[in-house]
Amino acid sequence: MGEAVISLRNVSKSFGEVLANDNVSMDIYKGEILSLLGENGSGKTTLMNMLSGIYYPDHGEIKVNGNVVNIREPKDAFACGIGMVHQHFKLVDVFTAAENVVVGIKQKGHFDLREVAHGIREICDRYGFVMDPDKKVYDMSVSEKQTLEIIKVIYRGADILILDEPTAVLTPQETDRLFNVIRNMKKDGKTVVIITHKLHEVLSISDRVAILRKGAYIDAVPTKDATEESLTEMMVGEKVELNIERPEVKDKKLRLKVEHLSCYNADGVQVLDDVSFDAYGGEILGIAGVSGNGQKELLESVAGLQNTMPGAKISYYAPDDSGEHELIGLTPRKIRELGVHLSFVPEDRLGMGLVGSMGMSENMMLKDYSEGHSIFTDNRKPRELAEQILKDLKVVTPGISTPVRRLSGGNVQKVLVGREIAASPAVLMTAYAVRGLDINTSYTIYRLLNEQKSKGVAVMYVGEDLDVLMELCDRILVLCGGKVSGILDGRSARKEEIGRLMTTYGGRKEKG
Amino acid sequence: MAKAVKKEPFIRLAKRDTMPTAKKVAVRLISILAALIVCGLLIFAITGLNPLEVYSTMISGAFGTKTRIWSTVKEMTMLACIAIGLAPAFKMRFWNIGAEGQVLIGGIVTAGCMIYLKALPPVALFAVMLVGSTLAGALWGLLPAVFKAKWNTNETLFTLMMNYVAIQLTSFFVAKWENPYGSNTVGIINQNSQEGWFPSVMGTRYFISVVLVLLLAVLMFVYLKYTKHGYEISVVGESENTARYAGISVGWVVIRTMLLSGALCGMAGFMAVAGASHTISTSTAGGRGFTAIIVAWLAKFDSATMLLISLLLAFLQSGAGEIASKCKLNSYASEMITGIILFFILGSEFFINFKLILRGKKEKEG
């Protein structure tokens, strides 16, 4: 297995009362691809941030090549040969690739950008990247930005690369390309650590898997001895059933008809282009696409939060056959006053769906606080609802008046989904409903969505994990560049096909 | 490699989760105590005076006689009234830096009523002044709110600039109402007849102001905490996106809240003119519109705390004035003391939110 390039011994780090890493001791070996696996909030990123100089450990020591080091800032990390690519890219938009690569490097005189460009091309040739050194960052796709981040750390001489959730923003094809590059790096003698929670990726790329759970180091196993089930068990601490149910669609009824929907965002960029589709009660309609291809605007248009271009129609058909309502041009309150039961779990949970500084109880009345004629708010009903959700969904919180901002991501989402479902919706829209949630909470959410589906609710599920979309949804609508590039049957769709539609315009199929 | 073998950083910051309320109060009290000690050392170093003597002079300056007590209370009610007016705007994260102007406009209307409408019966005059000054303040607050709601202009700059307009207007009216001619002041309005002056109740002219402000404090507490309007203000202040998601009309809430905020600041101008100074000048607001921002924020918009902090600041001001004359320090010395104390109070918030960790893993509590 070779020698350890990095050894962590009894490393701990806490934030306030939260213990992010608890006495972690582990080794990273030279020339290996190591997956660091754990659920959200298990301390993977914190641990690696201590190697890259973002955080400083409270206790414990770090050895690089056998020497004890104090990594106080990212510069120290580079001096040790450690480079990290963060989940949120740290690039200057108006700079070119070459300028971004050298920004922050201290050097007398001025940079010879031609030399830098030459260096970049050399790195590209060696590992199989494609990058134009003169391209500005704002012209780059997400995957190009990531490539640039990796080139940046290699250019600065990193021998140990840490990649934080590198595939979260990539299509399946882009992921394959990235993995090839990583394999080339390994051949070149570099050490790569990938932080992830996607099991099939762990199995396909890494040599070894190290598992963290709730801040503690559990174990490391060679990938060839691991299975999805065994890894999940170590990650969660108990056996988990990994199958998502998909009950048969029964009593399918047209609930929402969207026609010729187009809109522009605040910067004047067209984000939706002539989108048309139907959503039916009793089914889950998945919406796939690379993040930022119009998913957010699509849902917000239906919810009455987005200005749309003339010519669009969004017709709502009430479940009691009481008629048809046009939703375009209505505010969220008008929509509610018409008796349209629309529930919406937005992507930005604390910035849109909930008020972070308020407790569960006060958040319950966010949408219906104005009902009734009294000038005072009715606090009794929301409190009862909060107690109910606390019990039903097992929300972990010190109390229903604790600000929801202080809850963990999974509990925040339970509060939000709980409220939206309690409103007995006819249409339920969710955006990235399980992003950042642990496995158990994710499965709770899938179960709740299936429950709504069997009640005859039209569920719309915007997701990023194609495996989940293919297991959960009855139909999958694929967005690309604000256009519908295809609507597939969830039971027969193939991953490669979805991936292709995510990156190709047009090619519209018949609605199925 | 050798480069990376550095020492552990000497001091590090770590965010605290939460601190028990008792400890928070203790930290704040300690900060005031520390401020007093620093002030004492400074006074001794510069002037050689006994700091304890200086402090006792401050206390007697603020609370020594009945007149002094009422004068301190008057100052407190003014500050508290403006702070109560600012609270809903700031809770909505609308940076109303324009209280100074809103107070002045309320004051101008009050003075105008006292001059032109003195023939009215006292109760009617009182009502007209009250309504007129609040309406004027509300309108002064409405303008930046409408621009914010319709065109998303920057309310900080807008309200700030409105102050200068109000100051110029005041200068204009001071010149117009000049009395006696050539003095460039308005003088005491209705000095002999005392029309429009707050009547004496319980032996003091400030009694009505105190009752009014206490009433406002209670109403504001209820308004922010228990009403639908208060709920809307909290939501808009936290996140406009959440407010839109909830179906709240953000523009309308902004306008409505600024009407209220401006109205209460205008009412403070009414109390300043009819209830206290009985004159109008460009210094009628006297920077209280800015000091009240500190009061509102330090109190986190809680009514009772706003009253307490107003009292502390009023005490500092009255006491500082006294040491300036008694101990032959000029007024800058007293302003220094106020500054040092505010600095420590604000600084204590840092220790409530963060802790320091010194090299060698010793954790130092704030």
mmCIF file of N, CA and C in Angstrom, chain A residues 4 59-60 66 87 115 133 150 159 163 174 189 195 209 219 222 245 252 259 271 393 427 478:
data_model
loop_
_atom_site.group_PDB
_atom_site.id
_atom_site.type_symbol
_atom_site.label_atom_id
_atom_site.label_comp_id
_atom_site.label_asym_id
_atom_site.label_seq_id
_atom_site.Cartn_x
_atom_site.Cartn_y
_atom_site.Cartn_z
ATOM 1 N N ALA A 4 2.504 6.476 3.944
ATOM 2 C CA ALA A 4 1.483 7.494 4.185
ATOM 3 C C ALA A 4 2.053 8.872 3.862
ATOM 4 N N HIS A 59 -7.541 20.286 18.353
ATOM 5 C CA HIS A 59 -6.591 19.355 18.950
ATOM 6 C C HIS A 59 -5.996 18.498 17.849
ATOM 7 N N GLY A 60 -4.961 17.763 18.196
ATOM 8 C CA GLY A 60 -4.419 16.761 17.305
ATOM 9 C C GLY A 60 -3.304 17.282 16.431
ATOM 10 N N GLY A 66 5.686 12.324 7.112
ATOM 11 C CA GLY A 66 6.338 11.978 8.371
ATOM 12 C C GLY A 66 6.702 13.153 9.258
ATOM 13 N N GLN A 87 -16.072 22.907 -3.183
ATOM 14 C CA GLN A 87 -17.342 22.669 -3.847
ATOM 15 C C GLN A 87 -17.837 23.944 -4.522
ATOM 16 N N GLU A 115 3.999 32.450 -20.553
ATOM 17 C CA GLU A 115 4.634 31.309 -19.908
ATOM 18 C C GLU A 115 3.608 30.518 -19.099
ATOM 19 N N PRO A 133 -6.332 28.854 -22.230
ATOM 20 C CA PRO A 133 -5.826 29.736 -21.163
ATOM 21 C C PRO A 133 -6.359 31.162 -21.251
ATOM 22 N N ILE A 150 -8.893 22.666 -10.909
ATOM 23 C CA ILE A 150 -7.953 21.556 -10.753
ATOM 24 C C ILE A 150 -6.597 21.936 -11.346
ATOM 25 N N ASP A 159 0.814 17.889 -5.010
ATOM 26 C CA ASP A 159 0.950 16.456 -5.282
ATOM 27 C C ASP A 159 -0.202 15.688 -4.673
ATOM 28 N N LEU A 163 -10.605 16.860 -3.732
ATOM 29 C CA LEU A 163 -11.730 17.349 -4.528
ATOM 30 C C LEU A 163 -13.004 17.200 -3.700
ATOM 31 N N GLU A 174 -19.754 14.226 -18.289
ATOM 32 C CA GLU A 174 -18.669 15.038 -17.725
ATOM 33 C C GLU A 174 -17.998 14.319 -16.566
ATOM 34 N N GLY A 189 1.518 9.575 -10.422
ATOM 35 C CA GLY A 189 2.070 9.533 -9.073
ATOM 36 C C GLY A 189 1.419 10.464 -8.082
ATOM 37 N N ILE A 195 -14.027 13.782 -1.886
ATOM 38 C CA ILE A 195 -15.089 13.811 -0.886
ATOM 39 C C ILE A 195 -16.403 13.566 -1.605
ATOM 40 N N VAL A 209 -11.693 3.381 0.522
ATOM 41 C CA VAL A 209 -12.766 4.244 1.012
ATOM 42 C C VAL A 209 -12.583 4.451 2.502
ATOM 43 N N ASP A 219 -13.872 3.730 9.625
ATOM 44 C CA ASP A 219 -12.957 2.707 9.136
ATOM 45 C C ASP A 219 -12.538 3.073 7.722
ATOM 46 N N PRO A 222 -10.536 -1.352 1.497
ATOM 47 C CA PRO A 222 -10.213 -1.365 0.058
ATOM 48 C C PRO A 222 -11.514 -1.436 -0.732
ATOM 49 N N GLU A 245 -39.472 3.225 -3.433
ATOM 50 C CA GLU A 245 -40.716 2.678 -3.958
ATOM 51 C C GLU A 245 -41.221 3.510 -5.130
ATOM 52 N N LYS A 252 -55.055 8.747 -13.056
ATOM 53 C CA LYS A 252 -54.258 9.877 -13.529
ATOM 54 C C LYS A 252 -55.188 10.942 -14.095
ATOM 55 N N GLU A 259 -48.233 25.991 -21.048
ATOM 56 C CA GLU A 259 -48.075 26.141 -22.490
ATOM 57 C C GLU A 259 -47.240 27.375 -22.813
ATOM 58 N N VAL A 271 -34.253 32.563 -19.550
ATOM 59 C CA VAL A 271 -33.994 31.361 -18.771
ATOM 60 C C VAL A 271 -35.004 30.257 -19.056
ATOM 61 N N LEU A 393 -42.854 13.769 11.933
ATOM 62 C CA LEU A 393 -41.646 13.659 11.117
ATOM 63 C C LEU A 393 -40.388 13.543 11.967
ATOM 64 N N VAL A 427 -51.327 20.401 -6.009
ATOM 65 C CA VAL A 427 -50.065 20.341 -6.740
ATOM 66 C C VAL A 427 -48.950 20.554 -5.719
ATOM 67 N N VAL A 478 -36.768 16.688 -19.166
ATOM 68 C CA VAL A 478 -35.379 17.135 -19.136
ATOM 69 C C VAL A 478 -35.304 18.550 -19.697
#
